[in-house]
Each structure stands twice: as structure tokens, then as C-alpha cells.
Amino acid sequence: MILQQKTQQKTAFSPSPKRSVHVMTWGCQMNVYDSARMQDVLQPLGFAPVNTPEEAEIIILNTCHIRDKAAEKVFSELGRLRLIKEARKAHGQQTLIAVAGCVAQAEGEELLTRAPYVDIVLGPQTYHRLPELLTHVARTGKPVIDIDFPTEQKFDFLPHNKTPQTSHSPTAFLTIQEGCDKFCSFCVVPYTRGAECSRPVSAILEEAHRLVEAGARDISLLGQNVNAYHGTGPDGNLWSLAQLAYALADIPDLLRIRYTTSHPRDMHNALIMAHRDLPKLMPFLHLPIQSGSDRILRAMNRGHTANDYLAIVQRLREARPDIALSSDFIVGYPGETEQDFEATLHLVQQVGFALAYSFKYSPRPGTPAAEADGQVPEDVKNTRLQILQKILHDQQNAFNDQFVGRSIPVLLTSRGRKQGQIVGRSPWLQPVHINGSDHLIGQERLVHITARLSHSLLGNLDENKTSLPQ
Ligand code: 5AD
Ligand code: SF4
């Protein structure tokens, strides 16, 4: 059945310390954040996270639909979980399976037709209703689907005050905005995540204060279109991301602020100036361009040209000379010619990226590009992807190489895989490995870089300089 209305019933799940939940997460950082919030929502009911689905009373798959055969991957995972559910049942243990996120949103009822052992299907906008949905299943024994775009804001319902008051990781995510109104012709996000909406400033500042009190030093603000942020401020006016960044920078123990993912159309002057004014705003920006060909950018409905992008990069570099750029690219978009692809390579050479993600175009059902003429053959996409990735990889190595022999501030975040090693993050988001003891975790220290590894840097604490450059 489809649960259309928000029910007001009290949950039938009473708090019990023995309950267990296992969440599996695919996709972007927003899904990682959502998965943590789903655990928060279940925590007051006594559900504690466990590491394997075999141990879990509730298994949640938080899915991603952006590329590839997303639905097929989910169905194959569900096949495995069905066996676990049956094995647990044979031992008298109940298991509920919930599919959340963008595949749930896109597949809806089809999911229950193909996998009738699934108990709950919920979209990215409705996970705050998880307790009610569990109650519903417990009462009726029947599966529920809740993929409406609710009128209430899920942000208002999340128990953010459950953020632990002790020992949070030095890095944290904080969702400030969701959804997208841009409708790039290849993308499912506007359909699965819905219209753009921004959290109020006060809620964000409160959550940031709590995270910092609990130990976070580097906060990444998240949103599908994060720089389109326009939340209501305490003064009643709509605040931009730039205004929010200035307010966050006033939190004394918050050392680093980042935001992702941005759209070139929303890269306004005030935000560029914030990069000039705020040392805490990290000099690393993920700014997807997708293609370097104006013809393809137009077909993609991106609303900007290659030159618009280059102009933004130039202004950013003038404002903050050490800023590094990262991007996303799609090769083999319908109608992409060799000439279009060459234009992408040319743009890559002009910008020089510190990091980039590149994908073969993957038709998403229901999006305009999936129906477009001129679908590019798979072998052509493969060849173009290889060529582009080689250039981007060389650029990444060149970017990382320039740090060898220099001392840079590193926020030490966790133990490394090797004994005695700890890992941190540079301002440019590079992982940095050093030898050192656990007490350094949570501190920002100067590290002398001695080598570049394939995707990270190696270094030693710079004992000569204990204070960081201001
Ligand atoms: N095919 C390939 N890549 C896609 N992306 C989004 N939709 C598609 C698609 N249909 C990529 C874009 C976006 C990133 C998150 O995923 O590059 O920026
Ligand atoms: Fe998708 Fe374009 Fe919106 Fe990004 S801006 S989420 S690519 S529609």
C-alpha cells in the first residue's frame, strides 16, 4: 500500500537496548549524512548500529540512482538479504528490510513487485517518518511505500540534538540544502530529491555548534546545489551561502569550512569574496562543469558556457591564489562529436584540476537525454573516458607533487591502516599519512611532506614549527 498521509499514531516500538540496525549506503556524501540521520531517528527507539546485516533486526539500504545500473545493483543486494532474512527467521528472529534513497524514489511500487520481501520503501525526503513506517509494518504485517514529497520539511523533524556530546570525528558533514531545480537533461536528481529547499540559518548554526563542541574541526556543508543556498536568517531575510560562511567562521574552534556540490551558475561574487576574506574557507572547490563544449553544455541545459566557467576560475584564483579546483565530467553525452570531446580536453588543459571525477554518460529513464538522438556507442565512450582520465590523473599527480618538500597544515583525523600511523587531511583535501600517536587526532599540525603516493601524501610532523601560519 502507499502511505499517503503522515500518521499521528504513536510508535509501537518501545525503547529496548537490544535492537539493532544495519545501514548500507551507496552514492554521495548526502546519502552518508542521511544514513547517519536515519540511525539518529531510530536511536530513541533503542536501535543501535551493527556492522553486518546478519546481526540486524532492521536492514536499511540507502541507495543511489545517479548512474549505472543502480536498480539492478539494489535488486542483486536484496537477493542476498532475502536469504539472510530467511536464515534469521529460521532462528526465530524477525528482520525488516527497508529500501531508502533515490532508487526507492524512482522505482516505488515496482520495488515491492520485484522484491516482495521488502517491508519499507521510503524516499530521500521521508526518512524522518521511519518510526511511523516501522509501526505500520509491525501493526499490519504489510509493506509500506512512502515516497511522497512531504509538505513538512524533514529537516525540522530530525533529532540533531542527538549528536553525541563527546568525541565526534574531527571531520563532519552538515546538510544545509537539498534538491535541485536546474534540470540538467541527463540527471535524475530533480526527480528523486525534489525541488530545492534550504534549512534555516539558526538550525544550521546550532548543529554546527553541537558538532564543534563534540570535537568536529572541519565541517563540510552539503547540498545538491549547495551554493544556491538561500535559507531564512535570524533577521528574517534570506541568507546566501556566503553570509552563512561568515557566520560559521565566527565559531572559534571550527577551523575549516568546506561546501559541496556547487553549480557554476550560482558562483556569485559574494561567495568568491568570502574565499578572499575567510582563511577558514578551505582553498578547494568542487565545481562540476560536465563538458568543455558549448554545444553540449547547451544540450545538457547547464545554463553556462565554457568561458563562463573559465571566468569564474580566474576570479576565484584572483581572490584566493592557492585555491584548487575539482570537477565532474561526462563523456559520450548524446550527440557528442570528436570535436566536442576535444573541447573538453582543451578546457581541462586550460584549468588544470587538482582532482576530477569523470563518467560515461548513462541514460537515466525519465530524463530528456535518455530519449535524445545520437546516443554514443559504448566503445567510443570507453575510449574517450580513458583519454580524459589519463590527463586528469596526470594533473592530479602534478598538483600533489608540488607539496613535496613543503610544510602544510594537516588536520589529523584518524588512525592509519599501518601500526603507529595516523592520517589527516590537508586544506586541499589530500589525505596525509604521518607516524605519530593517537593523542594528535583532532589537532591541526604542520606536516613536512616527504613523498607523494598514488592518491595521498606522506610526511612527518614539522617539529621546528609548532605554530601554524596565520
Ligand atoms: N550519466 C553519467 N554521469 C552522470 N552524472 C549525473 N548524471 C549522470 C548520468 N546520467 C554525474 C555528473 C554529476 C555527478 C554527480 O554524476 O557528472 O556531476
Ligand atoms: Fe543534477 Fe544538474 Fe541539479 Fe547537479 S545541477 S543535481 S547535475 S540537475
Short mmCIF file of C-alpha atoms and ligand atoms in Angstrom, two decimals:
data_model
loop_
_atom_site.label_atom_id
_atom_site.label_comp_id
_atom_site.label_asym_id
_atom_site.label_seq_id
_atom_site.Cartn_x
_atom_site.Cartn_y
_atom_site.Cartn_z
CA MET A 1 0.00 0.00 0.00
CA ILE A 2 1.01 3.61 -0.37
CA LEU A 3 1.11 5.55 2.84
CA GLN A 4 -0.14 8.93 1.66
CA GLN A 5 -0.76 10.64 4.97
CA LYS A 6 1.57 11.40 7.79
CA THR A 7 0.06 9.33 10.58
CA GLN A 8 -0.14 10.67 14.08
CA GLN A 9 -0.07 7.25 15.77
CA LYS A 10 2.46 6.66 18.49
CA THR A 11 5.15 4.20 17.65
CA ALA A 12 4.61 0.57 18.65
CA PHE A 13 8.37 0.18 19.01
CA SER A 14 9.30 0.83 22.59
CA PRO A 15 12.87 1.62 23.59
CA SER A 16 14.90 -1.51 24.16
CA PRO A 17 18.68 -1.71 24.34
CA LYS A 18 18.81 -4.90 22.30
CA ARG A 19 17.51 -3.66 18.99
CA SER A 20 19.87 -3.48 16.05
CA VAL A 21 20.02 -1.69 12.72
CA HIS A 22 22.43 -2.04 9.82
CA VAL A 23 22.55 0.68 7.18
CA MET A 24 24.22 0.15 3.81
CA THR A 25 24.98 3.34 1.91
CA TRP A 26 25.63 3.97 -1.77
CA GLY A 27 26.30 7.24 -3.53
CA CYS A 28 27.08 10.75 -2.47
CA GLN A 29 28.01 12.39 0.84
CA MET A 30 24.41 13.46 1.25
CA ASN A 31 23.46 9.81 1.44
CA VAL A 32 26.17 9.27 4.05
CA TYR A 33 24.66 12.12 6.06
CA ASP A 34 21.12 10.78 5.55
CA SER A 35 22.18 7.32 6.71
CA ALA A 36 23.56 8.78 9.92
CA ARG A 37 20.31 10.71 10.44
CA MET A 38 18.24 7.54 9.90
CA GLN A 39 20.27 5.94 12.67
CA ASP A 40 19.59 9.03 14.81
CA VAL A 41 15.86 8.72 14.18
CA LEU A 42 15.91 5.09 15.29
CA GLN A 43 18.17 5.58 18.28
CA PRO A 44 15.42 6.74 20.70
CA LEU A 45 13.62 3.50 19.89
CA GLY A 46 16.61 1.55 21.16
CA PHE A 47 18.13 0.63 17.81
CA ALA A 48 21.92 0.54 17.90
CA PRO A 49 24.03 0.25 14.74
CA VAL A 50 25.63 -3.14 13.99
CA ASN A 51 28.30 -3.97 11.43
CA THR A 52 26.69 -6.79 9.48
CA PRO A 53 23.20 -7.43 8.08
CA GLU A 54 23.24 -10.89 9.69
CA GLU A 55 23.06 -9.26 13.15
CA ALA A 56 20.40 -6.71 12.30
CA GLU A 57 16.72 -6.54 13.09
CA ILE A 58 16.35 -3.73 10.57
CA ILE A 59 18.42 -3.56 7.41
CA ILE A 60 18.30 -0.29 5.50
CA LEU A 61 19.69 0.11 2.00
CA ASN A 62 20.26 3.78 1.29
CA THR A 63 20.51 3.80 -2.48
CA CYS A 64 21.80 5.99 -5.30
CA HIS A 65 20.33 6.27 -8.79
CA ILE A 66 22.66 8.76 -10.41
CA ARG A 67 24.49 6.45 -12.84
CA ASP A 68 24.98 2.88 -13.98
CA LYS A 69 22.68 0.00 -13.32
CA ALA A 70 21.68 1.32 -9.93
CA ALA A 71 18.39 -0.53 -9.63
CA GLU A 72 19.95 -3.83 -10.74
CA LYS A 73 22.66 -3.50 -8.10
CA VAL A 74 20.00 -2.93 -5.45
CA PHE A 75 17.97 -5.94 -6.58
CA SER A 76 21.03 -8.16 -6.53
CA GLU A 77 21.87 -6.97 -2.99
CA LEU A 78 18.26 -7.56 -2.00
CA GLY A 79 18.52 -11.16 -3.23
CA ARG A 80 21.35 -11.71 -0.75
CA LEU A 81 19.44 -10.01 2.06
CA ARG A 82 16.38 -12.18 1.41
CA LEU A 83 18.50 -15.24 2.27
CA ILE A 84 19.69 -13.55 5.46
CA LYS A 85 16.11 -12.69 6.38
CA GLU A 86 15.05 -16.31 5.84
CA ALA A 87 18.01 -17.67 7.82
CA ARG A 88 17.20 -15.33 10.74
CA LYS A 89 13.54 -16.33 10.59
CA ALA A 90 14.57 -19.99 10.87
CA HIS A 91 16.21 -18.97 14.19
CA GLY A 92 13.07 -17.16 15.34
CA GLN A 93 14.48 -13.68 14.63
CA GLN A 94 12.45 -11.07 12.83
CA THR A 95 14.09 -8.89 10.17
CA LEU A 96 12.69 -5.85 8.40
CA ILE A 97 14.21 -4.68 5.14
CA ALA A 98 13.87 -1.03 4.15
CA VAL A 99 14.97 0.45 0.84
CA ALA A 100 15.59 4.19 1.10
CA GLY A 101 17.07 6.87 -1.13
CA CYS A 102 16.88 7.62 -4.82
CA VAL A 103 16.33 4.10 -6.20
CA ALA A 104 13.39 3.74 -3.80
CA GLN A 105 12.04 7.06 -5.05
CA ALA A 106 12.46 6.11 -8.70
CA GLU A 107 11.22 2.50 -8.50
CA GLY A 108 8.40 2.95 -5.98
CA GLU A 109 5.88 0.13 -6.16
CA GLU A 110 7.92 -1.74 -8.76
CA LEU A 111 10.36 -2.50 -5.96
CA LEU A 112 7.74 -4.38 -3.97
CA THR A 113 6.57 -6.25 -7.06
CA ARG A 114 10.08 -7.50 -7.78
CA ALA A 115 11.13 -7.95 -4.14
CA PRO A 116 8.00 -8.69 -2.08
CA TYR A 117 10.13 -9.48 0.99
CA VAL A 118 10.98 -5.76 1.28
CA ASP A 119 8.98 -4.17 4.12
CA ILE A 120 9.52 -0.45 3.67
CA VAL A 121 10.20 1.72 0.63
CA LEU A 122 10.99 5.32 1.53
CA GLY A 123 12.26 8.25 -0.49
CA PRO A 124 15.05 10.67 0.42
CA GLN A 125 12.51 13.19 1.72
CA THR A 126 10.66 10.91 4.13
CA TYR A 127 13.17 9.13 6.31
CA HIS A 128 12.16 11.17 9.36
CA ARG A 129 8.94 9.12 9.18
CA LEU A 130 10.82 5.85 9.60
CA PRO A 131 9.48 5.19 13.13
CA GLU A 132 5.88 5.54 11.92
CA LEU A 133 6.57 3.28 8.96
CA LEU A 134 8.04 0.64 11.25
CA THR A 135 4.98 0.87 13.44
CA HIS A 136 2.76 0.47 10.45
CA VAL A 137 4.56 -2.69 9.31
CA ALA A 138 4.55 -4.08 12.85
CA ARG A 139 0.80 -3.47 13.20
CA THR A 140 -0.36 -4.65 9.79
CA GLY A 141 2.35 -7.07 8.72
CA LYS A 142 2.11 -5.42 5.31
CA PRO A 143 4.77 -3.49 3.41
CA VAL A 144 4.57 0.30 3.09
CA ILE A 145 5.70 2.79 0.50
CA ASP A 146 6.32 6.40 1.42
CA ILE A 147 7.84 8.34 -1.44
CA ASP A 148 5.75 11.50 -1.44
CA PHE A 149 7.44 14.83 -1.32
CA PRO A 150 6.05 15.90 2.04
CA THR A 151 4.81 19.38 2.78
CA GLU A 152 6.69 19.38 6.08
CA GLN A 153 10.45 19.79 5.95
CA LYS A 154 12.24 16.67 7.03
CA PHE A 155 14.99 18.90 8.43
CA ASP A 156 12.57 20.12 11.09
CA PHE A 157 11.94 16.58 12.30
CA LEU A 158 15.44 15.28 12.63
CA PRO A 159 16.85 14.73 16.10
CA HIS A 160 20.05 16.65 15.50
CA ASN A 161 20.36 17.22 19.21
CA LYS A 162 21.26 13.55 19.39
CA THR A 163 24.72 14.41 18.11
CA PRO A 164 26.97 12.81 20.73
CA GLN A 165 28.46 15.39 23.06
CA THR A 166 31.76 13.58 23.25
CA SER A 167 34.35 12.52 20.69
CA HIS A 168 32.89 13.33 17.32
CA SER A 169 35.24 12.75 14.42
CA PRO A 170 37.32 15.88 13.63
CA THR A 171 35.52 15.98 10.26
CA ALA A 172 31.76 16.23 9.87
CA PHE A 173 29.08 16.68 7.25
CA LEU A 174 26.23 19.10 7.70
CA THR A 175 23.38 19.20 5.18
CA ILE A 176 22.20 22.76 4.57
CA GLN A 177 20.25 22.45 1.36
CA GLU A 178 18.54 19.74 -0.62
CA GLY A 179 17.05 19.17 -4.03
CA CYS A 180 17.60 20.82 -7.36
CA ASP A 181 15.62 22.98 -9.78
CA LYS A 182 18.24 23.04 -12.52
CA PHE A 183 17.04 20.02 -14.54
CA CYS A 184 20.24 19.21 -16.37
CA SER A 185 18.95 16.97 -19.12
CA PHE A 186 20.99 13.90 -18.03
CA CYS A 187 20.26 14.00 -14.31
CA VAL A 188 17.71 12.25 -12.08
CA VAL A 189 18.31 14.39 -9.01
CA PRO A 190 15.46 16.91 -9.59
CA TYR A 191 13.09 13.93 -9.86
CA THR A 192 14.39 11.88 -6.93
CA ARG A 193 15.37 14.62 -4.48
CA GLY A 194 12.70 17.12 -5.47
CA ALA A 195 12.69 20.90 -5.51
CA GLU A 196 15.41 22.96 -3.95
CA CYS A 197 14.96 23.81 -0.29
CA SER A 198 17.30 25.38 2.27
CA ARG A 199 17.47 24.87 6.02
CA PRO A 200 17.08 27.93 8.21
CA VAL A 201 20.33 29.57 9.31
CA SER A 202 19.63 29.11 13.03
CA ALA A 203 19.23 25.32 12.67
CA ILE A 204 22.50 25.11 10.78
CA LEU A 205 24.41 27.23 13.28
CA GLU A 206 23.00 25.19 16.16
CA GLU A 207 24.06 21.95 14.55
CA ALA A 208 27.50 23.36 13.73
CA HIS A 209 27.98 24.46 17.37
CA ARG A 210 27.00 20.99 18.59
CA LEU A 211 29.34 19.28 16.15
CA VAL A 212 32.23 21.54 17.19
CA GLU A 213 31.51 21.02 20.89
CA ALA A 214 31.69 17.30 20.22
CA GLY A 215 35.08 17.61 18.51
CA ALA A 216 34.47 18.47 14.84
CA ARG A 217 37.05 20.88 13.42
CA ASP A 218 36.40 20.57 9.68
CA ILE A 219 32.78 20.82 8.56
CA SER A 220 31.62 20.14 5.01
CA LEU A 221 28.33 21.83 4.22
CA LEU A 222 26.32 19.61 1.93
CA GLY A 223 23.68 20.22 -0.70
CA GLN A 224 22.93 19.03 -4.22
CA ASN A 225 23.19 22.69 -5.19
CA VAL A 226 24.88 23.97 -2.11
CA ASN A 227 25.81 27.38 -3.46
CA ALA A 228 22.16 28.01 -4.38
CA TYR A 229 21.58 28.06 -0.61
CA HIS A 230 19.02 30.67 0.45
CA GLY A 231 17.85 29.92 3.98
CA THR A 232 15.91 32.19 6.28
CA GLY A 233 18.26 34.09 8.56
CA PRO A 234 17.66 35.23 12.15
CA ASP A 235 16.95 38.73 10.74
CA GLY A 236 14.07 37.34 8.64
CA ASN A 237 15.96 37.86 5.36
CA LEU A 238 17.16 35.11 3.05
CA TRP A 239 20.85 34.43 3.60
CA SER A 240 23.25 33.30 0.91
CA LEU A 241 25.92 30.66 1.34
CA ALA A 242 28.47 33.48 1.60
CA GLN A 243 26.62 35.03 4.57
CA LEU A 244 26.36 31.63 6.20
CA ALA A 245 30.10 31.05 5.73
CA TYR A 246 30.94 34.33 7.52
CA ALA A 247 28.68 33.35 10.45
CA LEU A 248 30.21 29.86 10.70
CA ALA A 249 33.71 31.32 10.58
CA ASP A 250 32.91 33.07 13.88
CA ILE A 251 32.76 29.74 15.72
CA PRO A 252 36.19 29.82 17.40
CA ASP A 253 37.03 26.11 17.44
CA LEU A 254 35.78 25.46 13.94
CA LEU A 255 38.99 25.54 11.93
CA ARG A 256 37.86 24.61 8.46
CA ILE A 257 34.74 25.13 6.37
CA ARG A 258 34.00 23.46 3.03
CA TYR A 259 30.93 23.16 0.88
CA THR A 260 29.87 20.80 -1.88
CA THR A 261 28.46 20.45 -4.55
CA SER A 262 28.35 23.79 -6.32
CA HIS A 263 26.93 24.87 -9.67
CA PRO A 264 28.77 27.42 -11.82
CA ARG A 265 25.53 29.40 -12.26
CA ASP A 266 25.37 30.08 -8.51
CA MET A 267 29.03 31.03 -8.05
CA HIS A 268 28.23 34.62 -7.16
CA ASN A 269 30.64 37.40 -6.33
CA ALA A 270 29.87 37.42 -2.60
CA LEU A 271 30.93 33.78 -2.34
CA ILE A 272 34.12 34.41 -4.29
CA MET A 273 34.85 37.32 -1.93
CA ALA A 274 34.24 35.02 1.05
CA HIS A 275 37.12 32.92 -0.29
CA ARG A 276 39.26 36.06 -0.26
CA ASP A 277 38.20 37.11 3.26
CA LEU A 278 37.86 33.89 5.22
CA PRO A 279 41.02 31.85 5.83
CA LYS A 280 38.75 29.15 7.30
CA LEU A 281 37.03 28.66 3.96
CA MET A 282 39.24 25.93 2.55
CA PRO A 283 41.05 26.58 -0.73
CA PHE A 284 39.47 23.62 -2.51
CA LEU A 285 36.32 23.85 -4.57
CA HIS A 286 34.36 21.10 -6.29
CA LEU A 287 32.74 22.85 -9.24
CA PRO A 288 31.40 20.43 -11.88
CA ILE A 289 31.43 21.58 -15.48
CA GLN A 290 30.47 18.27 -17.20
CA SER A 291 31.76 19.25 -20.68
CA GLY A 292 34.01 21.83 -22.31
CA SER A 293 31.83 22.11 -25.43
CA ASP A 294 29.29 24.92 -25.51
CA ARG A 295 27.12 22.91 -27.89
CA ILE A 296 26.96 20.02 -25.40
CA LEU A 297 26.58 22.32 -22.40
CA ARG A 298 23.54 23.83 -24.13
CA ALA A 299 22.09 20.39 -24.88
CA MET A 300 22.69 19.48 -21.24
CA ASN A 301 20.68 22.55 -20.18
CA ARG A 302 23.55 23.66 -17.97
CA GLY A 303 22.92 27.37 -18.37
CA HIS A 304 26.60 28.31 -18.68
CA THR A 305 29.34 28.20 -21.29
CA ALA A 306 32.94 27.02 -21.08
CA ASN A 307 34.06 30.66 -20.99
CA ASP A 308 31.69 31.42 -18.09
CA TYR A 309 33.42 28.63 -16.19
CA LEU A 310 36.90 29.89 -17.06
CA ALA A 311 35.94 33.38 -15.92
CA ILE A 312 34.77 32.02 -12.55
CA VAL A 313 38.02 30.11 -12.13
CA GLN A 314 40.01 33.25 -12.89
CA ARG A 315 38.07 35.32 -10.35
CA LEU A 316 38.43 32.61 -7.72
CA ARG A 317 42.17 32.47 -8.31
CA GLU A 318 42.46 36.22 -8.04
CA ALA A 319 40.54 36.11 -4.74
CA ARG A 320 42.38 33.13 -3.29
CA PRO A 321 45.55 32.34 -5.26
CA ASP A 322 46.07 28.90 -3.69
CA ILE A 323 42.56 27.66 -4.49
CA ALA A 324 42.45 24.22 -6.14
CA LEU A 325 39.65 23.15 -8.44
CA SER A 326 37.89 19.84 -8.73
CA SER A 327 35.19 18.92 -11.23
CA ASP A 328 32.88 16.30 -12.74
CA PHE A 329 32.85 15.36 -16.43
CA ILE A 330 30.50 13.31 -18.54
CA VAL A 331 31.82 11.81 -21.79
CA GLY A 332 29.62 10.43 -24.56
CA TYR A 333 26.61 12.62 -23.90
CA PRO A 334 24.13 12.11 -26.81
CA GLY A 335 25.41 13.89 -29.92
CA GLU A 336 28.95 14.41 -28.55
CA THR A 337 31.35 14.56 -31.53
CA GLU A 338 35.14 14.22 -31.56
CA GLN A 339 35.27 17.99 -31.77
CA ASP A 340 33.10 18.37 -28.65
CA PHE A 341 35.30 15.92 -26.82
CA GLU A 342 38.42 17.85 -27.92
CA ALA A 343 36.82 20.98 -26.44
CA THR A 344 36.55 19.18 -23.09
CA LEU A 345 40.22 18.19 -23.24
CA HIS A 346 41.12 21.77 -24.10
CA LEU A 347 39.20 23.12 -21.11
CA VAL A 348 40.89 20.61 -18.82
CA GLN A 349 44.29 21.84 -20.04
CA GLN A 350 43.27 25.45 -19.53
CA VAL A 351 42.08 24.99 -15.93
CA GLY A 352 44.45 22.37 -14.51
CA PHE A 353 42.42 20.38 -11.97
CA ALA A 354 43.64 19.10 -8.62
CA LEU A 355 41.09 16.30 -8.74
CA ALA A 356 38.24 15.28 -11.01
CA TYR A 357 35.61 12.63 -11.45
CA SER A 358 34.68 11.53 -14.94
CA PHE A 359 31.89 9.27 -16.06
CA LYS A 360 30.47 7.70 -19.19
CA TYR A 361 27.06 9.11 -19.95
CA SER A 362 24.47 6.72 -18.55
CA PRO A 363 20.86 7.12 -19.76
CA ARG A 364 18.50 7.61 -16.83
CA PRO A 365 14.89 6.64 -17.52
CA GLY A 366 12.59 9.64 -17.46
CA THR A 367 15.28 12.23 -18.21
CA PRO A 368 15.24 14.11 -21.56
CA ALA A 369 18.72 12.96 -22.61
CA ALA A 370 17.75 9.30 -22.36
CA GLU A 371 15.37 9.85 -25.30
CA ALA A 372 17.71 12.08 -27.31
CA ASP A 373 19.05 11.16 -30.76
CA GLY A 374 22.73 10.44 -31.27
CA GLN A 375 23.39 8.08 -28.35
CA VAL A 376 27.14 7.47 -28.42
CA PRO A 377 28.34 3.85 -28.79
CA GLU A 378 29.83 2.23 -25.70
CA ASP A 379 33.27 1.67 -27.24
CA VAL A 380 33.55 5.36 -28.16
CA LYS A 381 32.57 6.33 -24.60
CA ASN A 382 35.18 3.93 -23.24
CA THR A 383 37.96 5.34 -25.41
CA ARG A 384 37.08 8.95 -24.54
CA LEU A 385 36.87 8.16 -20.85
CA GLN A 386 40.31 6.55 -20.88
CA ILE A 387 41.87 9.53 -22.65
CA LEU A 388 40.26 12.05 -20.30
CA GLN A 389 41.06 10.09 -17.16
CA LYS A 390 44.73 9.80 -18.11
CA ILE A 391 45.01 13.59 -18.46
CA LEU A 392 43.08 14.23 -15.23
CA HIS A 393 45.21 11.71 -13.37
CA ASP A 394 48.41 13.36 -14.61
CA GLN A 395 47.05 16.72 -13.45
CA GLN A 396 46.24 15.30 -10.02
CA ASN A 397 49.77 13.92 -9.68
CA ALA A 398 51.29 17.23 -10.80
CA PHE A 399 49.15 19.06 -8.25
CA ASN A 400 50.19 16.72 -5.44
CA ASP A 401 53.87 16.74 -6.46
CA GLN A 402 54.18 20.45 -5.74
CA PHE A 403 53.70 19.79 -2.00
CA VAL A 404 56.73 17.50 -1.62
CA GLY A 405 59.36 19.35 0.41
CA ARG A 406 56.85 21.87 1.79
CA SER A 407 55.25 22.11 5.25
CA ILE A 408 51.48 22.33 5.25
CA PRO A 409 48.77 22.40 7.97
CA VAL A 410 47.18 18.98 8.38
CA LEU A 411 44.13 18.21 10.48
CA LEU A 412 44.84 14.79 11.96
CA THR A 413 41.64 12.79 11.80
CA SER A 414 42.10 9.05 12.47
CA ARG A 415 44.44 6.10 12.85
CA GLY A 416 46.04 4.87 9.65
CA ARG A 417 45.96 1.30 8.43
CA LYS A 418 49.58 0.70 9.48
CA GLN A 419 50.59 0.43 13.13
CA GLY A 420 51.77 3.79 14.51
CA GLN A 421 50.44 5.72 11.55
CA ILE A 422 47.82 8.44 11.63
CA VAL A 423 46.01 10.07 8.78
CA GLY A 424 44.95 13.63 8.28
CA ARG A 425 43.64 15.97 5.67
CA SER A 426 45.33 18.92 4.06
CA PRO A 427 43.41 22.12 3.28
CA TRP A 428 43.23 20.79 -0.31
CA LEU A 429 41.54 17.58 0.85
CA GLN A 430 44.57 15.39 0.23
CA PRO A 431 44.91 12.51 2.69
CA VAL A 432 48.25 12.85 4.52
CA HIS A 433 49.91 9.96 6.38
CA ILE A 434 52.38 10.55 9.22
CA ASN A 435 53.90 8.48 12.01
CA GLY A 436 52.53 9.60 15.34
CA SER A 437 50.41 8.71 18.30
CA ASP A 438 46.67 8.86 18.79
CA HIS A 439 46.76 11.96 21.00
CA LEU A 440 47.38 14.02 17.85
CA ILE A 441 43.96 13.11 16.45
CA GLY A 442 41.78 16.21 16.37
CA GLN A 443 44.75 18.60 16.20
CA GLU A 444 45.85 20.67 13.25
CA ARG A 445 49.65 20.47 12.92
CA LEU A 446 52.28 21.46 10.43
CA VAL A 447 53.49 18.48 8.45
CA HIS A 448 56.57 18.35 6.28
CA ILE A 449 55.65 16.43 3.13
CA THR A 450 58.27 13.88 2.08
CA ALA A 451 56.57 11.94 -0.73
CA ARG A 452 53.55 11.64 -2.94
CA LEU A 453 51.77 8.30 -3.03
CA SER A 454 49.15 7.42 -5.64
CA HIS A 455 46.26 9.35 -4.06
CA SER A 456 47.80 10.74 -0.90
CA LEU A 457 50.85 12.39 0.66
CA LEU A 458 53.39 11.13 3.17
CA GLY A 459 55.09 13.35 5.76
CA ASN A 460 56.48 13.98 9.26
CA LEU A 461 55.40 16.37 11.96
CA ASP A 462 57.32 19.58 11.40
CA GLU A 463 58.90 19.84 14.85
CA ASN A 464 60.66 23.13 14.01
CA LYS A 465 57.41 24.96 13.69
CA THR A 466 54.74 24.24 16.26
CA SER A 467 52.52 27.16 15.42
CA LEU A 468 50.57 27.31 12.21
CA PRO A 469 50.92 30.21 9.81
CA GLN A 470 48.04 32.66 10.29
N1 5AD B 1 25.39 9.79 -16.62
C1 5AD B 1 26.68 9.97 -16.25
N2 5AD B 1 27.06 10.77 -15.26
C2 5AD B 1 26.09 11.42 -14.59
N3 5AD B 1 26.15 12.28 -13.57
C3 5AD B 1 24.90 12.65 -13.24
N4 5AD B 1 24.01 12.06 -14.05
C4 5AD B 1 24.73 11.29 -14.91
C5 5AD B 1 24.38 10.44 -15.98
N5 5AD B 1 23.13 10.27 -16.36
C6 5AD B 1 27.40 12.73 -12.98
C7 5AD B 1 27.60 14.24 -13.16
C8 5AD B 1 27.35 14.76 -11.78
C9 5AD B 1 27.87 13.62 -10.93
C10 5AD B 1 27.40 13.62 -9.51
O1 5AD B 1 27.38 12.47 -11.58
O2 5AD B 1 28.93 14.45 -13.58
O3 5AD B 1 28.03 15.97 -11.53
FE1 SF4 B 2 21.75 17.14 -11.44
FE2 SF4 B 2 22.29 19.39 -12.80
FE3 SF4 B 2 20.92 19.51 -10.48
FE4 SF4 B 2 23.55 18.89 -10.46
S1 SF4 B 2 22.64 20.84 -11.14
S2 SF4 B 2 21.91 17.84 -9.32
S3 SF4 B 2 23.74 17.70 -12.35
S4 SF4 B 2 20.24 18.54 -12.37
#
